mmCIF file of C-alpha atoms in Angstrom:
data_model
loop_
_atom_site.group_PDB
_atom_site.id
_atom_site.type_symbol
_atom_site.label_atom_id
_atom_site.label_comp_id
_atom_site.label_asym_id
_atom_site.label_seq_id
_atom_site.Cartn_x
_atom_site.Cartn_y
_atom_site.Cartn_z
ATOM 1 C CA MET A 169 -31.629 246.097 51.243
ATOM 2 C CA ASP A 170 -32.001 244.435 47.818
ATOM 3 C CA ARG A 171 -29.061 242.994 45.875
ATOM 4 C CA ARG A 172 -28.646 246.026 43.570
ATOM 5 C CA ASP A 173 -28.542 248.452 46.499
ATOM 6 C CA PHE A 174 -26.084 246.177 48.284
ATOM 7 C CA ILE A 175 -23.772 246.140 45.244
ATOM 8 C CA ARG A 176 -23.978 249.912 44.841
ATOM 9 C CA LYS A 177 -23.266 250.607 48.504
ATOM 10 C CA SER A 178 -20.418 248.093 48.506
ATOM 11 C CA ILE A 179 -18.837 249.758 45.496
ATOM 12 C CA GLN A 180 -19.038 253.180 47.087
ATOM 13 C CA ALA A 181 -17.688 251.937 50.406
ATOM 14 C CA GLY A 182 -14.760 250.272 48.673
ATOM 15 C CA ILE A 183 -13.860 253.279 46.588
ATOM 16 C CA VAL A 184 -13.843 255.629 49.551
ATOM 17 C CA ALA A 185 -10.665 253.970 50.803
ATOM 18 C CA GLY A 186 -8.920 255.075 47.602
ATOM 19 C CA THR A 187 -6.482 252.164 47.303
ATOM 20 C CA ALA A 188 -6.082 249.400 44.735
ATOM 21 C CA ALA A 189 -7.091 246.772 47.258
ATOM 22 C CA SER A 190 -10.341 248.620 47.909
ATOM 23 C CA PHE A 191 -11.546 247.876 44.374
ATOM 24 C CA GLY A 192 -11.679 244.131 44.872
ATOM 25 C CA LYS A 193 -10.828 243.026 41.330
ATOM 26 C CA ILE A 194 -7.854 245.301 40.685
ATOM 27 C CA PRO A 195 -5.245 242.793 41.945
ATOM 28 C CA ASN A 196 -6.607 240.242 39.423
ATOM 29 C CA LEU A 197 -6.495 242.793 36.614
ATOM 30 C CA PHE A 198 -2.836 243.604 37.202
ATOM 31 C CA ALA A 199 -1.496 240.450 38.856
ATOM 32 C CA TYR A 200 -0.271 238.198 36.077
ATOM 33 C CA PRO A 201 2.973 238.274 34.083
ATOM 34 C CA ASN A 202 2.956 239.192 30.396
ATOM 35 C CA LEU A 203 3.895 236.149 28.326
ATOM 36 C CA GLN A 204 2.501 237.211 24.949
ATOM 37 C CA SER A 205 4.264 239.179 22.242
ATOM 38 C CA PRO A 206 3.073 242.797 21.786
ATOM 39 C CA THR A 207 1.097 242.066 18.633
ATOM 40 C CA GLN A 208 -1.083 239.566 20.498
ATOM 41 C CA TYR A 209 -2.537 241.842 23.148
ATOM 42 C CA ASP A 210 -6.303 242.301 23.155
ATOM 43 C CA LEU A 211 -6.266 244.797 26.004
ATOM 44 C CA VAL A 212 -3.801 246.879 27.998
ATOM 45 C CA ALA A 213 -4.362 247.645 31.688
ATOM 46 C CA ILE A 214 -1.869 250.174 33.022
ATOM 47 C CA LYS A 215 -1.568 252.024 36.314
ATOM 48 C CA GLY A 216 0.744 254.248 38.297
ATOM 49 C CA GLY A 217 1.636 257.088 35.914
ATOM 50 C CA GLU A 218 0.440 260.388 34.524
ATOM 51 C CA PRO A 219 -2.184 260.175 31.743
ATOM 52 C CA ASN A 220 0.234 260.969 28.915
ATOM 53 C CA VAL A 221 2.926 258.589 30.149
ATOM 54 C CA MET A 222 0.466 255.729 30.631
ATOM 55 C CA PHE A 223 -0.934 256.228 27.142
ATOM 56 C CA ASP A 224 2.536 256.253 25.602
ATOM 57 C CA LYS A 225 3.272 252.868 27.184
ATOM 58 C CA ALA A 226 -0.141 251.409 26.402
ATOM 59 C CA ILE A 227 -0.227 252.352 22.717
ATOM 60 C CA GLU A 228 3.368 251.220 22.266
ATOM 61 C CA SER A 229 2.435 247.729 23.443
ATOM 62 C CA LEU A 230 -0.362 247.643 20.836
ATOM 63 C CA GLY A 231 2.052 248.446 18.024
ATOM 64 C CA GLY A 232 1.865 252.238 18.208
ATOM 65 C CA MET A 233 -0.753 254.599 16.825
ATOM 66 C CA LYS A 234 0.341 253.688 13.282
ATOM 67 C CA SER A 235 -1.476 250.397 13.859
ATOM 68 C CA PHE A 236 -4.723 252.390 13.922
ATOM 69 C CA VAL A 237 -4.124 255.630 12.010
ATOM 70 C CA LYS A 238 -2.670 255.733 8.501
ATOM 71 C CA LYS A 239 -1.138 258.646 6.621
ATOM 72 C CA GLY A 240 -3.691 261.116 5.306
ATOM 73 C CA GLN A 241 -6.623 259.809 7.321
ATOM 74 C CA LYS A 242 -9.286 261.871 9.066
ATOM 75 C CA VAL A 243 -9.618 260.988 12.757
ATOM 76 C CA VAL A 244 -12.360 261.793 15.258
ATOM 77 C CA VAL A 245 -11.504 261.607 18.963
ATOM 78 C CA LYS A 246 -14.593 261.458 21.195
ATOM 79 C CA PRO A 247 -13.902 262.235 24.866
ATOM 80 C CA ASN A 248 -16.518 262.955 27.507
ATOM 81 C CA ILE A 249 -16.859 266.762 27.621
ATOM 82 C CA GLY A 250 -20.395 266.732 28.968
ATOM 83 C CA TRP A 251 -20.030 268.780 32.123
ATOM 84 C CA ASP A 252 -19.009 272.281 33.182
ATOM 85 C CA VAL A 253 -16.421 271.157 35.746
ATOM 86 C CA SER A 254 -12.639 271.299 36.079
ATOM 87 C CA PRO A 255 -10.468 268.241 35.320
ATOM 88 C CA ASP A 256 -9.914 267.358 38.985
ATOM 89 C CA ARG A 257 -13.672 266.855 39.428
ATOM 90 C CA ALA A 258 -13.604 263.725 37.193
ATOM 91 C CA GLY A 259 -16.724 264.664 35.257
ATOM 92 C CA ASN A 260 -14.917 264.756 31.912
ATOM 93 C CA THR A 261 -12.022 262.985 30.214
ATOM 94 C CA ASN A 262 -8.601 264.184 31.356
ATOM 95 C CA PRO A 263 -7.332 266.889 28.942
ATOM 96 C CA VAL A 264 -3.721 265.711 29.277
ATOM 97 C CA LEU A 265 -4.772 262.343 27.836
ATOM 98 C CA VAL A 266 -6.773 263.932 25.012
ATOM 99 C CA LYS A 267 -3.795 266.081 24.003
ATOM 100 C CA GLN A 268 -1.464 263.077 23.971
ATOM 101 C CA ILE A 269 -3.828 261.018 21.811
ATOM 102 C CA ILE A 270 -4.078 263.825 19.242
ATOM 103 C CA GLN A 271 -0.301 264.174 19.117
ATOM 104 C CA HIS A 272 0.059 260.424 18.516
ATOM 105 C CA CYS A 273 -2.509 260.627 15.702
ATOM 106 C CA TYR A 274 -0.573 263.362 13.939
ATOM 107 C CA GLY A 275 2.647 261.473 14.580
ATOM 108 C CA ALA A 276 1.102 258.514 12.753
ATOM 109 C CA GLY A 277 0.336 260.726 9.743
ATOM 110 C CA ALA A 278 -3.262 261.826 10.331
ATOM 111 C CA LYS A 279 -4.355 264.625 8.025
ATOM 112 C CA GLU A 280 -6.943 266.025 10.451
ATOM 113 C CA VAL A 281 -7.966 265.228 14.034
ATOM 114 C CA TYR A 282 -11.377 266.413 15.227
ATOM 115 C CA VAL A 283 -12.825 266.421 18.751
ATOM 116 C CA PHE A 284 -16.455 266.974 19.781
ATOM 117 C CA ASP A 285 -19.194 266.021 22.248
ATOM 118 C CA ASN A 286 -22.915 266.672 22.548
ATOM 119 C CA THR A 287 -22.661 268.152 26.024
ATOM 120 C CA CYS A 288 -25.182 268.199 28.861
ATOM 121 C CA ASP A 289 -24.180 271.567 30.347
ATOM 122 C CA ASP A 290 -23.575 274.638 28.160
ATOM 123 C CA TRP A 291 -21.171 273.456 25.472
ATOM 124 C CA LYS A 292 -18.941 276.533 25.459
ATOM 125 C CA ARG A 293 -18.397 276.356 29.216
ATOM 126 C CA CYS A 294 -17.876 272.577 29.086
ATOM 127 C CA TYR A 295 -15.286 272.850 26.341
ATOM 128 C CA SER A 296 -13.452 275.634 28.156
ATOM 129 C CA ASN A 297 -13.642 274.625 31.823
ATOM 130 C CA SER A 298 -12.903 270.945 31.157
ATOM 131 C CA GLY A 299 -9.524 272.045 29.778
ATOM 132 C CA ILE A 300 -10.185 269.990 26.657
ATOM 133 C CA GLU A 301 -10.621 272.883 24.219
ATOM 134 C CA ARG A 302 -7.202 274.266 25.151
ATOM 135 C CA ALA A 303 -5.635 270.785 25.016
ATOM 136 C CA VAL A 304 -7.041 270.129 21.540
ATOM 137 C CA LYS A 305 -5.811 273.428 20.153
ATOM 138 C CA ASP A 306 -2.387 273.029 21.751
ATOM 139 C CA ALA A 307 -2.059 269.642 20.043
ATOM 140 C CA GLY A 308 -3.078 271.056 16.655
ATOM 141 C CA GLY A 309 -6.491 269.384 16.637
ATOM 142 C CA LYS A 310 -9.810 270.897 15.627
ATOM 143 C CA ILE A 311 -12.574 271.133 18.214
ATOM 144 C CA VAL A 312 -16.098 271.105 16.798
ATOM 145 C CA SER A 313 -19.450 271.912 18.350
ATOM 146 C CA GLY A 314 -22.097 269.273 18.899
ATOM 147 C CA ASP A 315 -24.837 271.688 19.984
ATOM 148 C CA SER A 316 -26.877 271.970 16.762
ATOM 149 C CA GLU A 317 -29.109 269.372 15.132
ATOM 150 C CA ARG A 318 -27.781 270.385 11.727
ATOM 151 C CA TYR A 319 -24.553 268.498 12.510
ATOM 152 C CA TYR A 320 -26.443 265.194 12.794
ATOM 153 C CA GLN A 321 -27.649 262.795 10.118
ATOM 154 C CA GLN A 322 -30.352 260.145 10.389
ATOM 155 C CA VAL A 323 -29.058 256.568 10.157
ATOM 156 C CA GLU A 324 -30.531 253.099 10.502
ATOM 157 C CA VAL A 325 -29.383 250.867 13.363
ATOM 158 C CA LYS A 326 -29.813 247.522 11.613
ATOM 159 C CA LYS A 327 -29.143 245.329 14.654
ATOM 160 C CA GLY A 328 -31.059 247.548 17.049
ATOM 161 C CA LYS A 329 -33.820 246.041 19.172
ATOM 162 C CA LYS A 330 -35.116 249.238 20.763
ATOM 163 C CA LEU A 331 -33.045 251.801 18.855
ATOM 164 C CA LYS A 332 -33.939 251.353 15.187
ATOM 165 C CA ASP A 333 -32.721 254.702 13.857
ATOM 166 C CA VAL A 334 -30.909 257.706 15.279
ATOM 167 C CA LYS A 335 -29.353 261.033 14.323
ATOM 168 C CA VAL A 336 -25.542 260.740 14.509
ATOM 169 C CA HIS A 337 -22.943 263.511 14.414
ATOM 170 C CA GLU A 338 -21.452 263.824 10.937
ATOM 171 C CA LEU A 339 -17.888 263.402 12.226
ATOM 172 C CA ILE A 340 -18.666 259.836 13.295
ATOM 173 C CA LEU A 341 -20.044 259.096 9.848
ATOM 174 C CA GLU A 342 -17.330 260.811 7.812
ATOM 175 C CA SER A 343 -14.075 260.045 9.658
ATOM 176 C CA ASP A 344 -11.738 257.217 8.734
ATOM 177 C CA VAL A 345 -10.784 256.440 12.334
ATOM 178 C CA PHE A 346 -12.960 256.714 15.450
ATOM 179 C CA ILE A 347 -11.203 256.841 18.842
ATOM 180 C CA ASN A 348 -13.442 256.687 21.906
ATOM 181 C CA VAL A 349 -12.014 258.221 25.106
ATOM 182 C CA PRO A 350 -14.465 257.944 28.022
ATOM 183 C CA ILE A 351 -13.784 258.583 31.671
ATOM 184 C CA LEU A 352 -14.701 255.836 34.137
ATOM 185 C CA LYS A 353 -17.212 257.103 36.679
ATOM 186 C CA ASN A 354 -20.402 256.458 38.580
ATOM 187 C CA HIS A 355 -23.705 257.091 36.843
ATOM 188 C CA SER A 356 -27.107 257.455 38.486
ATOM 189 C CA SER A 357 -28.961 255.562 35.733
ATOM 190 C CA THR A 358 -26.492 252.850 34.668
ATOM 191 C CA GLU A 359 -24.283 252.511 37.793
ATOM 192 C CA VAL A 360 -21.174 253.189 35.724
ATOM 193 C CA THR A 361 -20.499 255.078 32.505
ATOM 194 C CA ILE A 362 -17.584 253.933 30.359
ATOM 195 C CA SER A 363 -16.956 253.351 26.639
ATOM 196 C CA MET A 364 -20.408 252.309 25.429
ATOM 197 C CA LYS A 365 -22.245 254.909 27.502
ATOM 198 C CA ASN A 366 -19.872 257.582 26.173
ATOM 199 C CA LEU A 367 -21.275 256.952 22.681
ATOM 200 C CA MET A 368 -24.462 258.756 23.732
ATOM 201 C CA GLY A 369 -22.535 261.962 23.088
ATOM 202 C CA ASN A 370 -22.491 261.016 19.387
ATOM 203 C CA VAL A 371 -26.256 261.387 18.943
ATOM 204 C CA TRP A 372 -28.723 264.242 18.963
ATOM 205 C CA ASP A 373 -31.701 262.850 20.908
ATOM 206 C CA ARG A 374 -30.482 261.153 24.077
ATOM 207 C CA GLY A 375 -33.905 261.544 25.663
ATOM 208 C CA TYR A 376 -35.317 258.776 23.471
ATOM 209 C CA TRP A 377 -32.807 256.346 24.969
ATOM 210 C CA HIS A 378 -33.867 257.198 28.515
ATOM 211 C CA ARG A 379 -37.534 256.705 27.622
ATOM 212 C CA ASN A 380 -37.053 253.432 25.740
ATOM 213 C CA ASP A 381 -34.878 251.007 27.752
ATOM 214 C CA LEU A 382 -31.637 252.921 28.223
ATOM 215 C CA ASN A 383 -29.398 249.873 28.593
ATOM 216 C CA GLN A 384 -30.725 248.185 25.454
ATOM 217 C CA CYS A 385 -30.351 251.424 23.474
ATOM 218 C CA ILE A 386 -26.735 251.743 24.614
ATOM 219 C CA ALA A 387 -26.008 248.235 23.365
ATOM 220 C CA ASP A 388 -27.998 248.805 20.174
ATOM 221 C CA PHE A 389 -26.015 251.904 19.239
ATOM 222 C CA THR A 390 -22.760 250.089 19.929
ATOM 223 C CA SER A 391 -23.702 247.752 17.083
ATOM 224 C CA PHE A 392 -23.918 250.681 14.639
ATOM 225 C CA ARG A 393 -20.253 251.654 14.584
ATOM 226 C CA LYS A 394 -17.869 250.341 17.159
ATOM 227 C CA PRO A 395 -14.837 252.579 17.762
ATOM 228 C CA ASP A 396 -11.505 251.563 16.263
ATOM 229 C CA LEU A 397 -9.893 252.129 19.659
ATOM 230 C CA ASN A 398 -11.237 252.638 23.181
ATOM 231 C CA ILE A 399 -9.084 254.425 25.765
ATOM 232 C CA VAL A 400 -10.666 254.478 29.229
ATOM 233 C CA ASP A 401 -9.426 257.327 31.401
ATOM 234 C CA ALA A 402 -9.299 256.192 35.030
ATOM 235 C CA TYR A 403 -6.782 258.713 36.319
ATOM 236 C CA TYR A 404 -9.448 260.342 38.469
ATOM 237 C CA ILE A 405 -12.560 258.278 39.249
ATOM 238 C CA LEU A 406 -15.904 259.777 40.229
ATOM 239 C CA LYS A 407 -16.974 257.317 42.893
ATOM 240 C CA ARG A 408 -20.471 258.697 43.535
ATOM 241 C CA ASN A 409 -22.985 261.365 42.493
ATOM 242 C CA GLY A 410 -22.242 260.706 38.840
ATOM 243 C CA PRO A 411 -22.259 261.597 36.084
ATOM 244 C CA ARG A 412 -21.487 265.201 37.113
ATOM 245 C CA GLY A 413 -20.420 264.898 40.740
ATOM 246 C CA VAL A 414 -21.039 267.358 43.545
ATOM 247 C CA SER A 415 -17.591 268.076 44.991
ATOM 248 C CA LYS A 416 -13.982 266.916 45.050
ATOM 249 C CA GLY A 417 -15.028 264.599 47.850
ATOM 250 C CA ASP A 418 -16.646 262.405 45.195
ATOM 251 C CA VAL A 419 -13.294 261.804 43.479
ATOM 252 C CA VAL A 420 -10.554 259.196 43.974
ATOM 253 C CA LEU A 421 -7.130 259.363 42.317
ATOM 254 C CA MET A 422 -6.588 255.966 40.628
ATOM 255 C CA LYS A 423 -3.908 256.707 37.979
ATOM 256 C CA SER A 424 -5.073 253.935 35.635
ATOM 257 C CA GLN A 425 -6.006 253.385 31.977
ATOM 258 C CA ILE A 426 -7.658 250.625 29.987
ATOM 259 C CA VAL A 427 -7.008 250.429 26.223
ATOM 260 C CA SER A 428 -8.599 247.987 23.773
ATOM 261 C CA THR A 429 -10.130 247.706 20.307
ATOM 262 C CA ASP A 430 -12.908 245.618 21.911
ATOM 263 C CA ILE A 431 -15.433 247.989 23.481
ATOM 264 C CA VAL A 432 -17.102 245.300 25.591
ATOM 265 C CA ALA A 433 -13.753 244.069 26.881
ATOM 266 C CA ALA A 434 -12.689 247.635 27.698
ATOM 267 C CA ASP A 435 -15.869 248.232 29.679
ATOM 268 C CA SER A 436 -15.616 244.855 31.381
ATOM 269 C CA ALA A 437 -12.070 245.566 32.571
ATOM 270 C CA ALA A 438 -13.023 249.080 33.654
ATOM 271 C CA ALA A 439 -16.039 247.764 35.564
ATOM 272 C CA LYS A 440 -13.731 245.439 37.487
ATOM 273 C CA LEU A 441 -11.444 248.397 38.149
ATOM 274 C CA PHE A 442 -14.451 250.154 39.629
ATOM 275 C CA GLY A 443 -15.222 247.141 41.801
ATOM 276 C CA VAL A 444 -18.216 245.564 40.078
ATOM 277 C CA GLU A 445 -18.630 242.477 37.898
ATOM 278 C CA PRO A 446 -19.301 243.357 34.239
ATOM 279 C CA ALA A 447 -22.354 241.091 34.081
ATOM 280 C CA GLU A 448 -23.931 243.185 36.845
ATOM 281 C CA ILE A 449 -23.998 246.191 34.492
ATOM 282 C CA PRO A 450 -27.013 245.635 32.207
ATOM 283 C CA HIS A 451 -25.715 247.319 29.035
ATOM 284 C CA ILE A 452 -22.391 245.457 29.228
ATOM 285 C CA ARG A 453 -24.215 242.157 29.680
ATOM 286 C CA ILE A 454 -26.637 242.932 26.833
ATOM 287 C CA ALA A 455 -23.808 243.918 24.474
ATOM 288 C CA SER A 456 -22.083 240.631 25.263
ATOM 289 C CA GLU A 457 -25.286 238.714 24.529
ATOM 290 C CA MET A 458 -25.488 240.564 21.190
ATOM 291 C CA ASN A 459 -21.936 239.326 20.418
ATOM 292 C CA LEU A 460 -20.542 242.858 20.280
ATOM 293 C CA GLY A 461 -17.415 241.984 22.244
ATOM 294 C CA GLN A 462 -15.831 239.817 24.914
ATOM 295 C CA ILE A 463 -17.071 240.129 28.502
ATOM 296 C CA ASP A 464 -14.925 237.262 29.806
ATOM 297 C CA LEU A 465 -11.482 238.731 30.451
ATOM 298 C CA SER A 466 -9.975 235.294 31.032
ATOM 299 C CA LYS A 467 -10.290 234.735 27.278
ATOM 300 C CA LEU A 468 -8.171 237.780 26.422
ATOM 301 C CA ASN A 469 -4.438 238.368 26.191
ATOM 302 C CA ILE A 470 -3.981 241.285 28.556
ATOM 303 C CA ASN A 471 -0.841 243.360 28.931
ATOM 304 C CA ARG A 472 -0.713 244.382 32.593
ATOM 305 C CA ILE A 473 1.666 247.279 33.252
ATOM 306 C CA ILE A 474 2.469 248.882 36.594
ATOM 307 C CA LEU A 475 4.684 251.976 36.421
#
């Protein structure tokens, strides 16, 4: 068994137990007291509540949504809506969290809040069966299709090494505020999919990435426009057979969230939550080497909250 297989099997074995201790690094992520003032936090790690309650606490400790959304602004919220599965299957972002984020945006004075994804399964079924379409409408948001190339515009990725240009959904280009809301889960190609990997749903041609060094392309696109806020949904975690999953047996209830403006830090913390070192995930390591964010969590002021 080579080192990569050993790491993968160890992760899966640990997650099966379904407890905080099984994830190895979780005690470190939540163990220390909070000595900083709220305005100093680089990242919030919260566990033990429902998605909406955890987000309320997390965003409050970062100064509230008004720290990110100003009156009259246009906001795009980008969850993972890629798969035709129900919320308890952990293939998509939790709809309760999406609804709460939209409500906070409007509470901060947003003029419009849009939600979209370039889905893998049929987009209409994904939007409906994920529960996200209903959640968006209930919150007063506007859900937009990502299924047609006409919604995408060609842009240059100036810092890209493998990804030099790409067609990006117009909402990402036109909105004042970009909020990235991935779900933490296993992925067959990248071991985990979190904030940076979720950005693949912003582009039209994902196939190019897979054919041309997927991990480098993920990091390259991160350099184009980093989200203003990253909210990692780890309420349910897909521990294996990602990114879609096969059955409820693939899912563990973790009741956690990671929130940060730093996309590399968010993914690094979430990777530890999953039970793997961030540097072992190639696109996280590459993004760190490109100075796109902080991979070393010991250098961050982290607000650790247990409900």
